[in-house]
XYZ file of C-alpha atoms in Angstrom:
450
model
C 0.083 0.072 0.086
C 1.503 3.525 -0.849
C 1.748 6.147 1.641
C -1.200 8.048 0.084
C -3.520 5.314 0.296
C -2.159 4.426 3.911
C -3.341 7.782 4.874
C -6.670 7.595 2.987
C -7.409 4.305 4.521
C -6.483 5.848 7.989
C -8.670 8.997 7.660
C -11.480 6.743 6.431
C -11.395 4.426 9.529
C -11.147 7.539 12.008
C -14.137 9.531 10.061
C -16.408 6.870 8.113
C -19.295 9.282 8.596
C -17.695 12.251 7.075
C -18.647 11.584 3.411
C -17.739 15.049 1.947
C -14.267 15.564 3.975
C -13.438 12.040 2.665
C -14.489 12.473 -0.920
C -12.129 15.658 -1.010
C -9.355 13.745 0.456
C -9.462 10.913 -1.854
C -9.765 13.545 -4.937
C -6.545 15.191 -3.945
C -4.515 12.650 -2.294
C -4.821 9.984 -5.147
C -3.558 12.754 -7.693
C -0.299 13.330 -5.415
C 0.547 9.633 -5.653
C 3.242 9.929 -8.347
C 4.494 13.377 -6.972
C 4.796 11.745 -3.375
C 6.792 8.760 -4.827
C 9.064 10.992 -6.637
C 10.088 12.783 -3.322
C 10.548 10.639 -0.063
C 11.118 13.793 1.780
C 7.151 14.302 2.189
C 6.679 10.643 3.945
C 9.727 11.461 5.942
C 8.298 14.689 7.386
C 5.007 12.984 7.693
C 3.244 15.607 5.509
C 0.270 14.044 4.468
C -0.597 13.101 8.294
C -0.265 16.703 9.258
C -1.898 18.124 6.232
C -5.175 16.095 6.724
C -5.664 17.348 10.468
C -6.626 20.725 10.960
C -4.371 22.784 13.122
C -7.407 23.800 15.434
C -11.160 23.060 15.524
C -13.418 25.121 16.965
C -17.128 24.201 17.754
C -19.598 26.332 19.571
C -23.206 27.142 20.110
C -24.912 30.585 18.910
C -28.018 31.434 21.005
C -30.083 34.318 19.675
C -33.768 35.880 19.780
C -36.052 35.665 16.973
C -38.842 38.136 16.228
C -41.174 36.244 18.458
C -38.894 36.894 21.353
C -38.053 32.940 21.315
C -34.424 32.129 21.979
C -33.156 29.863 19.256
C -29.862 27.882 19.311
C -27.386 26.994 16.432
C -24.502 24.966 15.850
C -21.137 26.816 14.552
C -17.598 25.996 13.444
C -14.580 27.384 12.547
C -11.843 25.089 11.132
C -8.390 26.385 11.034
C -6.923 23.889 8.820
C -3.220 24.989 7.733
C -1.187 28.454 8.310
C 2.082 27.373 6.254
C 1.642 29.984 4.078
C -0.246 32.629 5.979
C -2.982 33.627 8.328
C -6.181 31.524 7.822
C -8.381 32.623 5.202
C -11.579 31.187 4.027
C -15.089 31.932 4.181
C -18.169 31.726 6.777
C -21.293 29.467 5.170
C -24.885 29.929 6.897
C -26.728 27.160 5.715
C -28.977 24.298 7.110
C -26.731 21.798 5.606
C -23.781 22.932 7.425
C -22.027 20.502 9.845
C -18.359 19.700 10.762
C -17.831 17.310 7.860
C -18.892 20.145 5.059
C -16.620 22.596 6.911
C -13.846 20.209 7.172
C -14.006 19.412 3.377
C -14.217 23.260 2.526
C -11.333 24.087 4.638
C -9.172 21.129 3.403
C -9.878 22.415 -0.253
C -9.038 25.784 0.871
C -5.540 24.929 1.731
C -4.442 24.247 -1.926
C -6.694 26.715 -3.263
C -5.120 29.601 -1.468
C -1.586 28.192 -2.343
C -2.611 28.291 -6.057
C -3.239 32.037 -5.761
C 0.410 32.790 -4.706
C -0.672 34.872 -2.185
C 0.350 34.615 1.568
C -2.596 32.856 2.852
C -3.225 29.591 4.803
C -6.394 27.470 4.776
C -9.776 27.728 7.038
C -13.282 27.626 7.003
C -16.409 28.028 9.134
C -19.938 28.746 9.321
C -23.232 27.581 10.792
C -26.469 25.593 10.435
C -28.596 29.030 10.678
C -30.544 29.538 7.694
C -30.810 33.574 6.810
C -33.303 32.800 4.445
C -36.893 34.266 5.534
C -35.310 35.816 8.400
C -35.709 39.639 9.158
C -32.739 41.834 9.439
C -33.105 42.177 13.108
C -33.014 38.383 13.386
C -29.976 38.309 11.079
C -28.178 40.879 13.183
C -28.959 39.141 16.538
C -27.648 35.825 14.999
C -24.329 37.366 13.769
C -23.709 39.038 16.856
C -23.830 36.120 18.894
C -21.937 34.170 16.753
C -19.237 36.726 16.784
C -19.242 37.008 20.275
C -17.553 33.800 20.289
C -15.609 33.845 17.041
C -13.942 37.126 17.704
C -11.549 35.541 20.246
C -10.269 33.282 17.470
C -9.489 35.709 14.740
C -7.499 38.567 13.494
C -5.895 40.272 10.535
C -2.706 38.267 11.315
C -4.310 35.059 12.651
C -7.462 34.119 10.667
C -9.281 36.227 8.320
C -12.790 35.016 7.611
C -15.290 35.847 4.530
C -18.299 35.355 3.321
C -19.964 32.412 1.645
C -23.288 30.780 0.943
C -25.722 32.730 2.971
C -23.203 35.252 4.199
C -23.183 38.364 1.913
C -22.760 42.392 2.580
C -25.350 42.307 5.415
C -24.033 39.604 7.029
C -20.468 40.581 7.061
C -21.425 44.115 8.340
C -23.012 42.739 11.273
C -20.208 40.604 12.098
C -17.638 43.239 11.693
C -19.914 45.754 13.640
C -19.749 43.044 16.555
C -15.950 42.324 15.947
C -15.191 46.040 16.322
C -16.936 46.469 19.544
C -15.611 43.509 21.246
C -12.131 43.835 20.033
C -11.781 47.658 19.950
C -10.070 47.321 16.650
C -10.914 48.510 13.352
C -8.817 46.086 11.079
C -8.993 43.715 7.915
C -10.147 40.821 9.914
C -13.148 40.263 7.444
C -13.053 40.438 3.922
C -16.162 41.131 1.535
C -16.746 44.330 4.002
C -18.821 46.985 2.606
C -17.075 49.548 0.079
C -17.412 52.367 2.548
C -15.670 51.075 5.401
C -12.551 48.776 3.893
C -14.048 46.667 1.566
C -12.503 46.070 -1.933
C -14.262 47.087 -5.452
C -14.799 43.661 -7.721
C -14.799 41.324 -4.687
C -18.607 40.658 -5.085
C -18.020 39.902 -8.730
C -14.626 38.189 -8.192
C -15.500 34.142 -7.973
C -17.822 34.394 -10.802
C -15.461 36.715 -12.836
C -12.776 34.443 -11.941
C -14.284 31.229 -12.889
C -15.055 32.573 -16.359
C -11.138 34.086 -16.745
C -10.161 30.537 -15.977
C -12.100 29.139 -19.025
C -11.134 31.849 -21.195
C -7.639 31.150 -20.498
C -8.171 27.111 -21.261
C -10.151 27.816 -24.271
C -7.438 30.595 -25.644
C -4.808 28.599 -25.349
C -6.119 25.937 -27.560
C -7.261 28.433 -29.894
C -11.128 28.866 -29.166
C -13.314 31.296 -27.142
C -16.529 31.738 -25.702
C -17.726 34.372 -28.017
C -21.050 33.100 -29.320
C -21.255 30.201 -27.220
C -24.123 28.968 -25.459
C -23.145 28.575 -21.505
C -25.518 26.767 -18.992
C -25.107 27.991 -15.331
C -26.244 26.506 -12.076
C -27.285 28.521 -9.194
C -28.136 32.360 -8.747
C -26.027 33.677 -5.962
C -23.189 35.840 -6.304
C -21.013 33.277 -8.337
C -23.751 32.532 -10.602
C -24.824 36.199 -11.100
C -21.548 37.394 -12.031
C -20.521 34.512 -14.030
C -23.427 35.340 -16.065
C -22.373 38.846 -16.290
C -18.890 38.346 -17.386
C -19.955 35.764 -19.950
C -22.090 38.539 -21.388
C -19.086 40.872 -21.391
C -16.986 38.207 -23.544
C -19.779 37.651 -26.023
C -21.170 34.213 -24.831
C -24.835 33.504 -24.114
C -25.670 32.286 -20.544
C -28.884 30.310 -20.816
C -29.799 28.811 -17.534
C -29.983 29.649 -13.557
C -31.131 27.690 -10.601
C -31.965 27.671 -6.970
C -33.191 25.191 -4.386
C -36.654 25.333 -5.711
C -35.885 25.030 -9.448
C -34.332 26.213 -12.480
C -35.191 28.666 -15.424
C -33.940 28.307 -19.094
C -33.878 31.561 -21.301
C -33.243 30.455 -24.985
C -32.104 33.703 -25.830
C -29.997 34.607 -22.735
C -30.851 34.830 -18.844
C -32.280 38.468 -18.341
C -29.415 39.551 -15.915
C -31.098 42.799 -14.716
C -33.916 40.723 -13.810
C -31.985 37.978 -12.147
C -30.337 40.531 -9.819
C -33.533 42.122 -9.108
C -35.067 38.868 -7.887
C -32.002 37.638 -6.120
C -30.012 40.616 -4.806
C -32.981 43.069 -4.097
C -35.900 41.157 -3.407
C -34.594 37.792 -2.231
C -36.863 35.778 -3.886
C -36.975 32.214 -5.469
C -36.640 32.088 -9.595
C -40.414 31.190 -9.471
C -40.784 34.916 -9.321
C -38.295 35.506 -12.336
C -40.264 33.330 -14.248
C -43.549 35.032 -13.697
C -41.877 38.089 -14.896
C -40.203 36.908 -17.989
C -42.662 35.561 -20.488
C -39.740 33.796 -22.443
C -38.539 31.854 -19.492
C -39.366 28.107 -19.079
C -39.291 27.163 -15.374
C -38.889 23.543 -14.066
C -39.317 23.001 -10.445
C -37.158 20.566 -8.289
C -40.388 18.268 -7.957
C -39.978 17.747 -11.989
C -36.418 16.717 -11.817
C -35.820 12.985 -12.591
C -34.367 11.380 -9.729
C -30.736 11.913 -8.914
C -30.568 14.386 -11.737
C -29.859 18.014 -12.282
C -31.835 19.663 -14.873
C -29.757 22.331 -15.615
C -27.084 20.099 -17.336
C -29.569 18.524 -19.718
C -29.514 21.871 -21.601
C -27.228 21.481 -24.860
C -24.195 23.826 -24.183
C -20.596 24.487 -25.246
C -19.462 25.402 -21.473
C -21.001 24.510 -18.197
C -20.390 26.703 -15.192
C -21.394 24.519 -11.885
C -21.833 27.678 -9.553
C -24.376 26.309 -6.680
C -22.932 24.100 -4.316
C -21.078 20.430 -3.573
C -21.820 17.550 -5.499
C -24.566 19.267 -7.583
C -23.295 17.306 -10.994
C -23.136 13.690 -10.459
C -22.052 10.856 -13.280
C -25.518 10.854 -15.095
C -25.382 14.651 -15.459
C -21.765 14.258 -16.498
C -22.947 11.750 -19.312
C -25.801 13.901 -20.370
C -23.461 16.982 -20.813
C -20.844 15.258 -22.654
C -23.536 13.392 -25.096
C -24.869 17.005 -25.887
C -21.469 18.179 -26.884
C -20.404 20.203 -23.862
C -16.566 20.997 -24.465
C -15.714 22.885 -21.456
C -16.635 22.987 -17.490
C -15.359 25.472 -15.309
C -16.253 25.213 -11.377
C -17.494 28.192 -9.435
C -18.810 26.129 -6.499
C -16.830 24.068 -4.286
C -16.196 20.591 -5.269
C -19.630 20.525 -7.482
C -18.693 17.692 -9.422
C -18.831 13.869 -7.836
C -15.501 12.126 -8.076
C -17.300 9.855 -10.934
C -18.422 12.963 -12.844
C -14.916 14.279 -12.557
C -13.299 11.209 -13.872
C -15.911 11.206 -16.863
C -14.525 14.752 -17.651
C -11.111 13.897 -17.511
C -11.466 10.917 -19.690
C -13.391 12.521 -22.409
C -10.221 15.100 -22.535
C -12.464 18.292 -22.533
C -11.400 21.562 -21.273
C -12.172 20.964 -17.451
C -11.248 23.431 -14.902
C -11.625 22.132 -11.198
C -13.090 24.214 -8.519
C -9.829 24.777 -6.478
C -8.194 26.327 -9.669
C -11.411 27.810 -11.290
C -13.172 29.444 -8.213
C -9.881 30.851 -6.506
C -10.819 34.337 -8.041
C -13.056 35.061 -4.759
C -10.288 34.386 -1.994
C -7.499 35.934 -4.446
C -9.746 39.177 -4.427
C -9.925 38.669 -0.495
C -6.119 38.649 -0.499
C -6.258 41.916 -2.415
C -8.805 43.458 -0.033
C -6.430 42.683 2.772
C -3.197 44.094 0.907
C -5.582 47.383 0.480
C -6.791 47.203 4.070
C -2.788 46.787 5.308
C -1.870 49.924 3.410
C -4.792 51.767 4.066
C -5.714 52.502 0.287
C -8.443 51.734 -2.165
C -7.687 50.413 -5.680
C -10.032 51.416 -8.633
C -12.534 48.530 -9.930
C -10.435 48.286 -13.031
C -7.241 47.667 -10.817
C -8.540 45.014 -8.982
C -10.303 43.266 -11.964
C -7.012 43.106 -13.995
C -5.072 41.643 -11.011
C -7.744 38.963 -10.856
C -7.508 38.279 -14.393
C -3.665 38.097 -14.215
C -3.844 35.822 -11.326
C -6.429 33.447 -12.805
C -4.182 33.329 -15.950
C -1.230 32.482 -13.904
C -3.263 29.602 -11.867
C -4.293 27.958 -15.392
C -0.386 28.238 -16.553
C 0.965 26.754 -13.085
C -1.945 23.939 -13.223
C -1.037 23.169 -17.123
C 2.826 23.202 -16.632
C 2.627 20.886 -13.706
C 0.126 18.326 -15.406
C 2.829 18.316 -18.352
C 5.230 17.025 -16.016
C 3.563 14.086 -15.655
C 2.608 13.873 -19.167
C -1.202 14.716 -18.748
C -1.458 18.069 -20.226
C -5.107 18.285 -19.908
C -5.382 16.880 -16.359
C -5.903 20.232 -14.592
C -7.053 18.268 -11.428
C -3.712 16.799 -11.268
C -1.808 19.802 -12.016
C -3.733 21.903 -9.700
C -3.345 19.666 -6.734
C 0.220 18.917 -7.124
C 1.154 22.781 -7.799
C -0.901 23.671 -4.579
C 0.238 21.002 -2.529
C 4.083 21.509 -3.508
C 4.107 25.021 -2.069
C 2.391 24.222 1.088
C 4.473 20.898 1.916
C 7.697 22.962 1.266
C 6.879 25.618 3.728
C 5.594 23.074 6.377
C 9.072 21.174 5.665
C 11.122 24.467 6.239
C 9.105 25.430 9.339
C 9.623 22.129 11.257
C 7.486 20.095 13.085
C 4.702 22.607 14.237
């Protein structure tokens, strides 16, 4: 049994019920096998055993008062996974699906994603099973203040710098920062995704979606192709999906789908971006409302999806952008995409494809951009926000966007060149994993047993 397989087996025996974490573990470690065998120094320094165990795991309760005056209690986590490259960096997710397994998988992926950006950021993740949907602003504020009353003692601009994720947008970041400032008596860059009037960065909201498209553009242009005039399928309708759609339009593509937890809309002539923003960013309603206001939209509720399928991936397209959540694209979805002629996948969400789907894309030799590379634009721009905070400066939208584009192109080149070392030029999963791992592992070795 190889070193990597031994570590995978040990972790599988220790955490048999943590399916998302073990999925991420297998996807990453199995691609590292040849790199590990070439370099015995990794095993000598027990790099994998140290990499797969968080440096610190924090779990806490969050009591808060709802609009009826009743006390509610939610579970919360912050997993500070690895600080070899810098302060822990990773978002906070507020969603009913959040548990320790989900946060560990996200935090583990974050280590290599942050490494790929070339910025000085370690990996971490956090969140709670609190659901902000349908809550009043006062209820969200009550929850965020209680959440931060515990978290503030564990974070800092040189220690751990959280950001937003699913369920944590500008409103939530504002309430979280306000409570941090009150408790710590500090105004620093401890959170990213802040309001533009008080330390936020232009282009941060757009960054993950834009970055996913920039990565796809880099892949295609490197092979003499482009997104111009191409039909694209996008899942989700949050920040990532909305700004993926926006950037696709800017490059001349035609995004035709969006989805949420209740269903999907298909617009043959292209999604109405302004209507989508109004429904999701302003009114916070479901896509059912979008369909009511757009006569050309075809709406399919989740109840009408074939069992085990995501109907977004049944729409014929040249490029697909999974931008909603983990494991939203399975093997059956992948087969339909490939049968319909899809040539490019760029993952905006975290681990949106199952292992089986990922393997189908790799075997098909299409242009496949794995999440830890393609969706690194969000955390990269968070790093740029940290730089602006540290220097007490504000960069223009164009400057941040230009730096983001440059970072995404560098991530693509790094992943591609690393994959070529192993004679698997199109396997960017392998390339991204090895490139990200090398930097972290060497830093860990140089810093000793810590």
